[in-house]
mmCIF file of C-alpha atoms in Angstrom:
data_model
loop_
_atom_site.group_PDB
_atom_site.id
_atom_site.type_symbol
_atom_site.label_atom_id
_atom_site.label_comp_id
_atom_site.label_asym_id
_atom_site.label_seq_id
_atom_site.Cartn_x
_atom_site.Cartn_y
_atom_site.Cartn_z
ATOM 1 C CA MET A 1 -1.012 -23.649 -27.174
ATOM 2 C CA GLY A 2 1.181 -22.793 -31.150
ATOM 3 C CA ASN A 3 2.224 -19.367 -29.686
ATOM 4 C CA LEU A 4 3.694 -21.558 -26.474
ATOM 5 C CA LEU A 5 7.946 -21.587 -26.754
ATOM 6 C CA LYS A 6 9.694 -23.114 -24.299
ATOM 7 C CA VAL A 7 13.127 -21.129 -23.993
ATOM 8 C CA LEU A 8 16.342 -22.327 -24.540
ATOM 9 C CA THR A 9 17.113 -23.934 -21.390
ATOM 10 C CA ARG A 10 20.230 -22.301 -19.881
ATOM 11 C CA GLU A 11 20.507 -21.760 -16.466
ATOM 12 C CA ILE A 12 16.837 -21.752 -15.933
ATOM 13 C CA GLU A 13 16.180 -24.902 -16.234
ATOM 14 C CA ASN A 14 14.445 -24.828 -12.904
ATOM 15 C CA TYR A 15 11.846 -22.243 -13.390
ATOM 16 C CA PRO A 16 8.136 -22.582 -14.813
ATOM 17 C CA HIS A 17 9.098 -20.665 -18.562
ATOM 18 C CA PHE A 18 6.613 -20.410 -21.375
ATOM 19 C CA PHE A 19 5.579 -17.633 -23.456
ATOM 20 C CA LEU A 20 2.247 -15.767 -21.625
ATOM 21 C CA ASP A 21 0.778 -14.076 -24.829
ATOM 22 C CA PHE A 22 -0.691 -10.768 -22.599
ATOM 23 C CA GLU A 23 -0.869 -8.869 -25.787
ATOM 24 C CA ASN A 24 -2.956 -10.835 -27.424
ATOM 25 C CA ALA A 25 -4.725 -13.922 -25.661
ATOM 26 C CA GLN A 26 -8.927 -14.506 -25.745
ATOM 27 C CA PRO A 27 -10.678 -16.810 -24.184
ATOM 28 C CA THR A 28 -11.245 -19.788 -24.969
ATOM 29 C CA GLU A 29 -15.232 -21.587 -24.555
ATOM 30 C CA GLY A 30 -13.589 -22.784 -20.695
ATOM 31 C CA GLU A 31 -12.723 -19.767 -20.065
ATOM 32 C CA ARG A 32 -15.781 -17.547 -21.104
ATOM 33 C CA GLU A 33 -18.089 -17.021 -18.186
ATOM 34 C CA VAL A 34 -15.412 -16.149 -16.125
ATOM 35 C CA TRP A 35 -13.237 -13.788 -18.622
ATOM 36 C CA ASN A 36 -16.753 -11.934 -19.144
ATOM 37 C CA GLN A 37 -17.307 -11.345 -15.459
ATOM 38 C CA VAL A 38 -13.881 -10.197 -14.836
ATOM 39 C CA ASN A 39 -13.859 -7.660 -17.698
ATOM 40 C CA SER A 40 -16.652 -6.657 -16.285
ATOM 41 C CA VAL A 41 -14.845 -4.797 -13.579
ATOM 42 C CA LEU A 42 -11.148 -4.481 -15.802
ATOM 43 C CA GLN A 43 -13.090 -2.501 -18.041
ATOM 44 C CA ASP A 44 -13.787 -0.122 -15.693
ATOM 45 C CA SER A 45 -10.278 0.337 -14.513
ATOM 46 C CA GLU A 46 -9.014 3.031 -16.754
ATOM 47 C CA SER A 47 -11.657 5.614 -15.713
ATOM 48 C CA ILE A 48 -10.716 4.790 -12.004
ATOM 49 C CA LEU A 49 -7.125 5.415 -13.096
ATOM 50 C CA THR A 50 -7.843 8.789 -14.540
ATOM 51 C CA GLY A 51 -10.240 9.595 -12.298
ATOM 52 C CA LEU A 52 -7.348 9.274 -9.680
ATOM 53 C CA GLN A 53 -5.218 11.883 -11.926
ATOM 54 C CA ALA A 54 -7.202 13.759 -12.546
ATOM 55 C CA TYR A 55 -7.622 14.612 -8.627
ATOM 56 C CA LYS A 56 -7.146 17.864 -7.802
ATOM 57 C CA GLY A 57 -7.694 18.115 -3.806
ATOM 58 C CA ALA A 58 -9.115 20.650 -2.113
ATOM 59 C CA GLY A 59 -6.240 21.251 -0.334
ATOM 60 C CA GLN A 60 -6.545 25.819 -0.444
ATOM 61 C CA GLU A 61 -10.308 26.199 0.459
ATOM 62 C CA ILE A 62 -9.112 23.517 3.638
ATOM 63 C CA ARG A 63 -6.260 25.667 4.649
ATOM 64 C CA ASP A 64 -8.392 28.864 4.563
ATOM 65 C CA ALA A 65 -10.936 27.063 6.471
ATOM 66 C CA ILE A 66 -9.699 26.400 9.130
ATOM 67 C CA GLN A 67 -6.747 29.422 8.999
ATOM 68 C CA ASN A 68 -10.450 31.468 9.789
ATOM 69 C CA PRO A 69 -12.641 29.393 12.016
ATOM 70 C CA ASN A 70 -15.340 32.212 12.058
ATOM 71 C CA ASP A 71 -15.700 32.510 8.619
ATOM 72 C CA PHE A 72 -19.037 30.814 7.950
ATOM 73 C CA MET A 73 -18.554 31.493 4.125
ATOM 74 C CA LEU A 74 -15.442 29.702 4.063
ATOM 75 C CA GLN A 75 -16.288 27.299 5.949
ATOM 76 C CA GLU A 76 -19.064 26.410 3.703
ATOM 77 C CA ARG A 77 -16.959 26.518 0.439
ATOM 78 C CA ALA A 78 -14.384 24.152 2.194
ATOM 79 C CA TRP A 79 -16.983 21.912 3.140
ATOM 80 C CA ASN A 80 -18.763 22.023 -0.495
ATOM 81 C CA SER A 81 -15.583 21.745 -1.935
ATOM 82 C CA VAL A 82 -14.641 18.223 0.398
ATOM 83 C CA CYS A 83 -18.059 16.950 -0.284
ATOM 84 C CA PRO A 84 -17.681 15.671 -4.492
ATOM 85 C CA LEU A 85 -14.258 14.951 -3.557
ATOM 86 C CA VAL A 86 -15.260 12.171 -0.693
ATOM 87 C CA ILE A 87 -18.060 10.969 -3.532
ATOM 88 C CA LYS A 88 -14.489 10.220 -6.134
ATOM 89 C CA LEU A 89 -12.994 8.407 -3.665
ATOM 90 C CA LYS A 90 -15.461 6.721 -2.632
ATOM 91 C CA LYS A 91 -15.949 5.054 -5.804
ATOM 92 C CA PHE A 92 -12.321 4.366 -6.164
ATOM 93 C CA TYR A 93 -12.730 2.346 -2.893
ATOM 94 C CA SER A 94 -15.651 0.711 -4.196
ATOM 95 C CA PHE A 95 -13.898 -0.391 -7.266
ATOM 96 C CA SER A 96 -10.852 -1.747 -4.960
ATOM 97 C CA LEU A 97 -13.842 -4.038 -3.384
ATOM 98 C CA ARG A 98 -15.089 -5.160 -6.879
ATOM 99 C CA LEU A 99 -11.437 -5.952 -8.151
ATOM 100 C CA GLU A 100 -10.841 -7.858 -4.483
ATOM 101 C CA GLU A 101 -13.882 -10.192 -6.316
ATOM 102 C CA ALA A 102 -11.911 -10.942 -9.601
ATOM 103 C CA LEU A 103 -9.251 -11.453 -8.173
ATOM 104 C CA GLN A 104 -10.415 -14.011 -5.830
ATOM 105 C CA CYS A 105 -12.537 -15.582 -8.752
ATOM 106 C CA LEU A 106 -9.590 -15.624 -11.156
ATOM 107 C CA LEU A 107 -7.456 -17.712 -8.159
ATOM 108 C CA GLU A 108 -10.360 -20.599 -8.141
ATOM 109 C CA CYS A 109 -9.765 -21.199 -11.603
ATOM 110 C CA LEU A 110 -5.811 -20.982 -11.743
ATOM 111 C CA THR A 111 -4.650 -22.935 -8.994
ATOM 112 C CA CYS A 112 -7.988 -25.860 -8.952
ATOM 113 C CA PRO A 113 -7.224 -29.505 -9.124
ATOM 114 C CA PRO A 114 -5.838 -31.970 -10.988
ATOM 115 C CA LEU A 115 -4.083 -29.323 -13.082
ATOM 116 C CA THR A 116 -0.909 -27.746 -11.609
ATOM 117 C CA PRO A 117 -0.667 -23.853 -11.756
ATOM 118 C CA THR A 118 1.904 -24.053 -14.612
ATOM 119 C CA GLN A 119 -0.482 -25.925 -17.017
ATOM 120 C CA HIS A 120 -3.624 -23.245 -15.895
ATOM 121 C CA LEU A 121 -1.754 -20.285 -16.823
ATOM 122 C CA GLU A 122 -0.428 -21.992 -19.602
ATOM 123 C CA ARG A 123 -3.755 -23.406 -20.746
ATOM 124 C CA GLU A 124 -5.821 -20.566 -19.528
ATOM 125 C CA GLN A 125 -4.057 -17.714 -20.654
ATOM 126 C CA ALA A 126 -7.016 -15.298 -21.455
ATOM 127 C CA LEU A 127 -7.797 -15.503 -17.686
ATOM 128 C CA ALA A 128 -3.947 -15.668 -16.682
ATOM 129 C CA LYS A 129 -3.864 -12.038 -18.908
ATOM 130 C CA GLN A 130 -6.307 -10.727 -16.718
ATOM 131 C CA PHE A 131 -4.890 -11.967 -13.518
ATOM 132 C CA ALA A 132 -1.856 -9.527 -15.014
ATOM 133 C CA GLU A 133 -4.067 -7.205 -15.907
ATOM 134 C CA ILE A 134 -5.539 -6.652 -12.445
ATOM 135 C CA LEU A 135 -1.383 -6.214 -10.828
ATOM 136 C CA HIS A 136 -0.845 -3.699 -13.830
ATOM 137 C CA PHE A 137 -4.041 -1.141 -12.743
ATOM 138 C CA THR A 138 -3.171 -2.125 -8.791
ATOM 139 C CA LEU A 139 0.654 -0.851 -9.259
ATOM 140 C CA ARG A 140 -0.188 1.959 -11.080
ATOM 141 C CA PHE A 141 -3.134 3.008 -8.846
ATOM 142 C CA ASP A 142 -0.699 2.538 -5.895
ATOM 143 C CA GLU A 143 2.052 4.733 -7.581
ATOM 144 C CA LEU A 144 -0.372 7.630 -8.257
ATOM 145 C CA LYS A 145 -1.599 7.414 -4.968
ATOM 146 C CA MET A 146 1.745 8.178 -3.479
ATOM 147 C CA ARG A 147 2.097 10.938 -5.436
ATOM 148 C CA ILE A 148 -1.118 12.852 -4.083
ATOM 149 C CA PRO A 149 -1.112 13.779 -0.378
ATOM 150 C CA ALA A 150 -4.143 15.361 -1.162
ATOM 151 C CA VAL A 151 -6.474 12.075 -0.785
ATOM 152 C CA GLN A 152 -5.974 11.861 2.331
ATOM 153 C CA ASN A 153 -5.890 15.278 3.548
ATOM 154 C CA ASP A 154 -8.888 15.698 1.847
ATOM 155 C CA PHE A 155 -10.949 12.927 3.788
ATOM 156 C CA SER A 156 -9.193 13.245 7.343
ATOM 157 C CA TYR A 157 -11.019 16.912 6.838
ATOM 158 C CA TYR A 158 -13.998 15.660 5.804
ATOM 159 C CA ARG A 159 -14.039 12.923 8.884
ATOM 160 C CA ARG A 160 -13.104 16.253 11.133
ATOM 161 C CA THR A 161 -16.120 17.980 10.173
ATOM 162 C CA ILE A 162 -18.612 15.833 9.870
ATOM 163 C CA SER A 163 -18.180 14.931 13.373
ATOM 164 C CA ARG A 164 -18.450 18.745 14.143
ATOM 165 C CA ASN A 165 -21.389 18.673 11.712
ATOM 166 C CA ARG A 166 -23.183 16.092 13.421
ATOM 167 C CA ILE A 167 -23.332 17.772 17.134
ATOM 168 C CA ASN A 168 -24.752 21.049 15.479
ATOM 169 C CA ASN A 169 -27.202 18.889 14.014
ATOM 170 C CA MET A 170 -26.247 20.909 10.245
ATOM 171 C CA ASN A 171 -27.862 18.486 7.218
ATOM 172 C CA LEU A 172 -25.787 16.236 5.586
ATOM 173 C CA ASP A 173 -27.065 15.213 2.649
ATOM 174 C CA ILE A 174 -23.921 13.119 1.974
ATOM 175 C CA GLU A 175 -24.492 11.227 4.573
ATOM 176 C CA ASN A 176 -27.053 9.260 2.215
ATOM 177 C CA GLU A 177 -24.116 8.542 0.305
ATOM 178 C CA VAL A 178 -20.988 7.626 2.543
ATOM 179 C CA ASN A 179 -22.566 7.114 6.331
ATOM 180 C CA ASN A 180 -20.249 6.308 9.066
ATOM 181 C CA GLU A 181 -19.127 2.922 8.856
ATOM 182 C CA MET A 182 -18.339 3.462 4.866
ATOM 183 C CA ALA A 183 -16.373 6.112 6.379
ATOM 184 C CA ASN A 184 -14.677 3.795 8.550
ATOM 185 C CA ARG A 185 -13.775 1.973 5.925
ATOM 186 C CA MET A 186 -12.679 4.336 2.952
ATOM 187 C CA SER A 187 -9.855 5.482 5.985
ATOM 188 C CA LEU A 188 -8.753 2.345 6.351
ATOM 189 C CA PHE A 189 -8.237 2.077 2.602
ATOM 190 C CA TYR A 190 -6.758 5.331 2.473
ATOM 191 C CA ALA A 191 -4.650 5.551 5.752
ATOM 192 C CA GLU A 192 -2.264 2.730 3.683
ATOM 193 C CA ALA A 193 1.068 3.558 1.458
ATOM 194 C CA THR A 194 -0.774 1.046 -1.149
ATOM 195 C CA PRO A 195 -4.107 0.417 -0.341
ATOM 196 C CA MET A 196 -5.060 -1.736 -3.422
ATOM 197 C CA LEU A 197 -1.948 -3.224 -3.145
ATOM 198 C CA LYS A 198 -2.608 -4.229 0.254
ATOM 199 C CA THR A 199 -5.919 -4.962 -1.042
ATOM 200 C CA LEU A 200 -5.340 -7.959 -3.074
ATOM 201 C CA SER A 201 -2.693 -9.127 -0.773
ATOM 202 C CA ASN A 202 -6.003 -9.261 2.380
ATOM 203 C CA ALA A 203 -8.079 -11.569 -1.299
ATOM 204 C CA THR A 204 -5.118 -13.760 -1.586
ATOM 205 C CA THR A 205 -4.329 -14.458 2.262
ATOM 206 C CA ASN A 206 -8.257 -14.950 2.582
ATOM 207 C CA PHE A 207 -8.696 -17.124 -0.336
ATOM 208 C CA VAL A 208 -6.513 -19.322 0.824
ATOM 209 C CA THR A 209 -7.620 -19.570 4.097
ATOM 210 C CA GLU A 210 -11.471 -19.243 3.064
ATOM 211 C CA ASN A 211 -10.043 -22.827 0.762
ATOM 212 C CA LYS A 212 -9.386 -25.223 3.535
ATOM 213 C CA THR A 213 -9.253 -27.920 1.038
ATOM 214 C CA LEU A 214 -6.912 -25.978 -1.420
ATOM 215 C CA PRO A 215 -3.036 -26.811 -0.696
ATOM 216 C CA LEU A 216 -1.266 -23.459 0.206
ATOM 217 C CA GLU A 217 1.226 -24.345 -2.680
ATOM 218 C CA ASN A 218 -1.519 -24.413 -5.533
ATOM 219 C CA THR A 219 -1.749 -20.159 -4.392
ATOM 220 C CA THR A 220 1.934 -19.700 -3.863
ATOM 221 C CA ASP A 221 2.621 -21.891 -6.808
ATOM 222 C CA CYS A 222 0.750 -19.937 -9.270
ATOM 223 C CA LEU A 223 2.327 -17.032 -8.177
ATOM 224 C CA SER A 224 5.883 -18.478 -8.354
ATOM 225 C CA THR A 225 5.328 -19.256 -11.698
ATOM 226 C CA MET A 226 3.925 -16.016 -13.204
ATOM 227 C CA ALA A 227 6.704 -14.428 -11.349
ATOM 228 C CA SER A 228 9.290 -17.081 -13.248
ATOM 229 C CA VAL A 229 7.770 -17.210 -16.112
ATOM 230 C CA CYS A 230 7.567 -12.743 -16.618
ATOM 231 C CA LYS A 231 11.458 -12.862 -15.381
ATOM 232 C CA VAL A 232 11.858 -15.534 -18.057
ATOM 233 C CA MET A 233 9.822 -13.212 -21.009
ATOM 234 C CA LEU A 234 11.580 -10.156 -20.214
ATOM 235 C CA GLU A 235 15.515 -11.453 -19.986
ATOM 236 C CA THR A 236 14.863 -13.649 -23.359
ATOM 237 C CA PRO A 237 15.336 -11.534 -26.405
ATOM 238 C CA GLU A 238 13.476 -14.406 -28.391
ATOM 239 C CA TYR A 239 10.871 -13.527 -26.555
ATOM 240 C CA SER A 240 10.339 -10.172 -25.652
ATOM 241 C CA SER A 241 11.621 -9.599 -29.573
ATOM 242 C CA ARG A 242 7.662 -11.020 -29.855
ATOM 243 C CA PHE A 243 5.789 -8.055 -27.615
ATOM 244 C CA SER A 244 4.633 -5.259 -30.209
ATOM 245 C CA SER A 245 4.886 -2.542 -27.730
ATOM 246 C CA ASP A 246 7.656 -1.305 -25.330
ATOM 247 C CA ASP A 247 4.517 -1.149 -22.944
ATOM 248 C CA THR A 248 4.211 -4.544 -22.746
ATOM 249 C CA LEU A 249 8.156 -4.887 -20.858
ATOM 250 C CA LEU A 250 6.711 -2.360 -18.427
ATOM 251 C CA PHE A 251 3.490 -4.373 -18.168
ATOM 252 C CA CYS A 252 5.602 -7.472 -17.772
ATOM 253 C CA MET A 253 7.521 -5.912 -15.146
ATOM 254 C CA ARG A 254 5.098 -4.368 -12.985
ATOM 255 C CA VAL A 255 3.499 -8.315 -12.744
ATOM 256 C CA MET A 256 6.527 -9.476 -11.774
ATOM 257 C CA VAL A 257 6.528 -7.552 -8.770
ATOM 258 C CA GLY A 258 2.951 -7.430 -8.375
ATOM 259 C CA VAL A 259 3.110 -10.923 -7.985
ATOM 260 C CA ILE A 260 6.647 -11.600 -5.645
ATOM 261 C CA ILE A 261 4.491 -9.204 -3.280
ATOM 262 C CA LEU A 262 1.308 -11.348 -2.949
ATOM 263 C CA TYR A 263 3.619 -14.168 -2.607
ATOM 264 C CA ASP A 264 5.840 -12.577 -0.095
ATOM 265 C CA HIS A 265 2.252 -11.874 1.872
ATOM 266 C CA VAL A 266 0.773 -15.557 0.890
ATOM 267 C CA HIS A 267 4.143 -17.548 1.899
ATOM 268 C CA PRO A 268 4.559 -18.052 5.836
ATOM 269 C CA ASN A 269 8.727 -18.094 4.421
ATOM 270 C CA GLY A 270 7.739 -15.192 1.490
ATOM 271 C CA ALA A 271 9.683 -14.203 -1.349
ATOM 272 C CA PHE A 272 13.364 -13.562 0.148
ATOM 273 C CA ASN A 273 14.636 -16.906 1.730
ATOM 274 C CA LYS A 274 16.817 -19.105 0.373
ATOM 275 C CA SER A 275 13.759 -21.722 0.211
ATOM 276 C CA SER A 276 11.707 -19.305 -2.224
ATOM 277 C CA LYS A 277 10.198 -20.814 -5.299
ATOM 278 C CA ILE A 278 11.491 -17.149 -7.109
ATOM 279 C CA ASP A 279 14.585 -16.621 -8.414
ATOM 280 C CA MET A 280 14.574 -12.847 -6.684
ATOM 281 C CA LYS A 281 18.236 -12.389 -7.602
ATOM 282 C CA GLY A 282 17.241 -12.793 -11.144
ATOM 283 C CA CYS A 283 13.922 -11.153 -10.630
ATOM 284 C CA ILE A 284 15.948 -7.932 -9.469
ATOM 285 C CA LYS A 285 18.787 -8.051 -11.445
ATOM 286 C CA VAL A 286 15.989 -7.517 -14.637
ATOM 287 C CA LEU A 287 14.690 -5.007 -12.948
ATOM 288 C CA LYS A 288 17.922 -3.206 -12.482
ATOM 289 C CA ASP A 289 18.809 -3.783 -15.895
ATOM 290 C CA GLN A 290 16.130 -1.044 -17.213
ATOM 291 C CA PRO A 291 16.280 2.451 -17.681
ATOM 292 C CA ALA A 292 16.625 3.541 -13.870
ATOM 293 C CA ASP A 293 13.125 5.822 -14.803
ATOM 294 C CA ASN A 294 11.110 2.457 -15.953
ATOM 295 C CA VAL A 295 11.283 0.937 -13.038
ATOM 296 C CA GLU A 296 12.141 3.214 -9.293
ATOM 297 C CA GLY A 297 8.724 2.602 -8.508
ATOM 298 C CA LEU A 298 8.945 -0.545 -8.524
ATOM 299 C CA LEU A 299 11.632 -1.412 -6.555
ATOM 300 C CA ASN A 300 10.381 0.474 -4.214
ATOM 301 C CA ALA A 301 7.589 -1.204 -4.213
ATOM 302 C CA LEU A 302 9.761 -4.666 -3.533
ATOM 303 C CA LYS A 303 11.204 -2.739 -0.315
ATOM 304 C CA PHE A 304 8.458 -0.842 1.209
ATOM 305 C CA THR A 305 5.433 -3.340 0.343
ATOM 306 C CA THR A 306 6.802 -6.531 0.949
ATOM 307 C CA LYS A 307 6.584 -8.501 4.413
ATOM 308 C CA HIS A 308 9.601 -10.537 4.397
ATOM 309 C CA LEU A 309 12.617 -8.322 3.089
ATOM 310 C CA ASN A 310 14.067 -8.010 6.345
ATOM 311 C CA ASP A 311 13.709 -11.281 7.959
ATOM 312 C CA GLU A 312 17.111 -12.687 8.938
ATOM 313 C CA SER A 313 16.927 -15.384 6.662
ATOM 314 C CA THR A 314 17.078 -12.954 3.796
ATOM 315 C CA PRO A 315 20.367 -13.668 2.219
ATOM 316 C CA LYS A 316 22.547 -10.606 2.015
ATOM 317 C CA ASN A 317 23.132 -10.239 -0.928
ATOM 318 C CA ILE A 318 19.421 -9.602 -1.862
ATOM 319 C CA ARG A 319 19.493 -6.893 0.195
ATOM 320 C CA THR A 320 22.168 -5.165 -0.841
ATOM 321 C CA MET A 321 20.515 -5.411 -4.150
ATOM 322 C CA LEU A 322 17.671 -3.096 -3.075
ATOM 323 C CA GLN A 323 19.618 -1.004 -1.320
#
């Protein structure tokens, strides 16, 4: 607890504020079991991102095959190029399911009574850090996926071709790896502009729906508290100067945006409403004060992946800030 300093109160006294040690938080005995469980998922996240980053796609092979429908060799070459890529895409999709479970596991810990969400986040910093790492990974994955149209093109070609080949009774060994049901689920996943974020939004909404005895506020307060804490750490030199790396500032920004989006999907009135517990004006200002290259993707995420931005109840000045 010694590493938690209260921020100078100033105008932020209405919002939760404490230092969340994203760089050094270590699990206590009480956190250890859940931390180990979530860590077994998170330790694979970098290899997933590296795999997506290195994704080249089979664009040329597919184009050749489509332009020469009677050339069996070109058809075969395209098919043999696409199949290993589909196995890769299945791996990314399977990871999203593991991430969903990990997120729900953390939500259970960080929202359960009798502690308030603020007390949970303050006392269980290692779990709060893992929650943040899931959001950080999610936004990075989706930013990358948006830049790789080959992901969807390859998978669409695979679906079309496998249907045709099935009609021709061709030997389809890949169906042992990716059966029809799996292909349908993957298709829905990759059709989303931000598939990982959609997975987390659904996971959070399902968590709220399934835990009927837990007040909705426990979950939304956990998200709004995390957003407030990130905003305060970013705008307060006493805090931001304690980070040893500039990467932690970007991490903090991504996490702030991630929890805002989740809050907007889970709370009936969303994040932009005047009654929202998130200081949206302050959060957007913090982002706009950063170098444009660092935040363009994050501002776009707020514009295009939130649910309530264009509601009539959203104040005009907030909408103007995001134009």
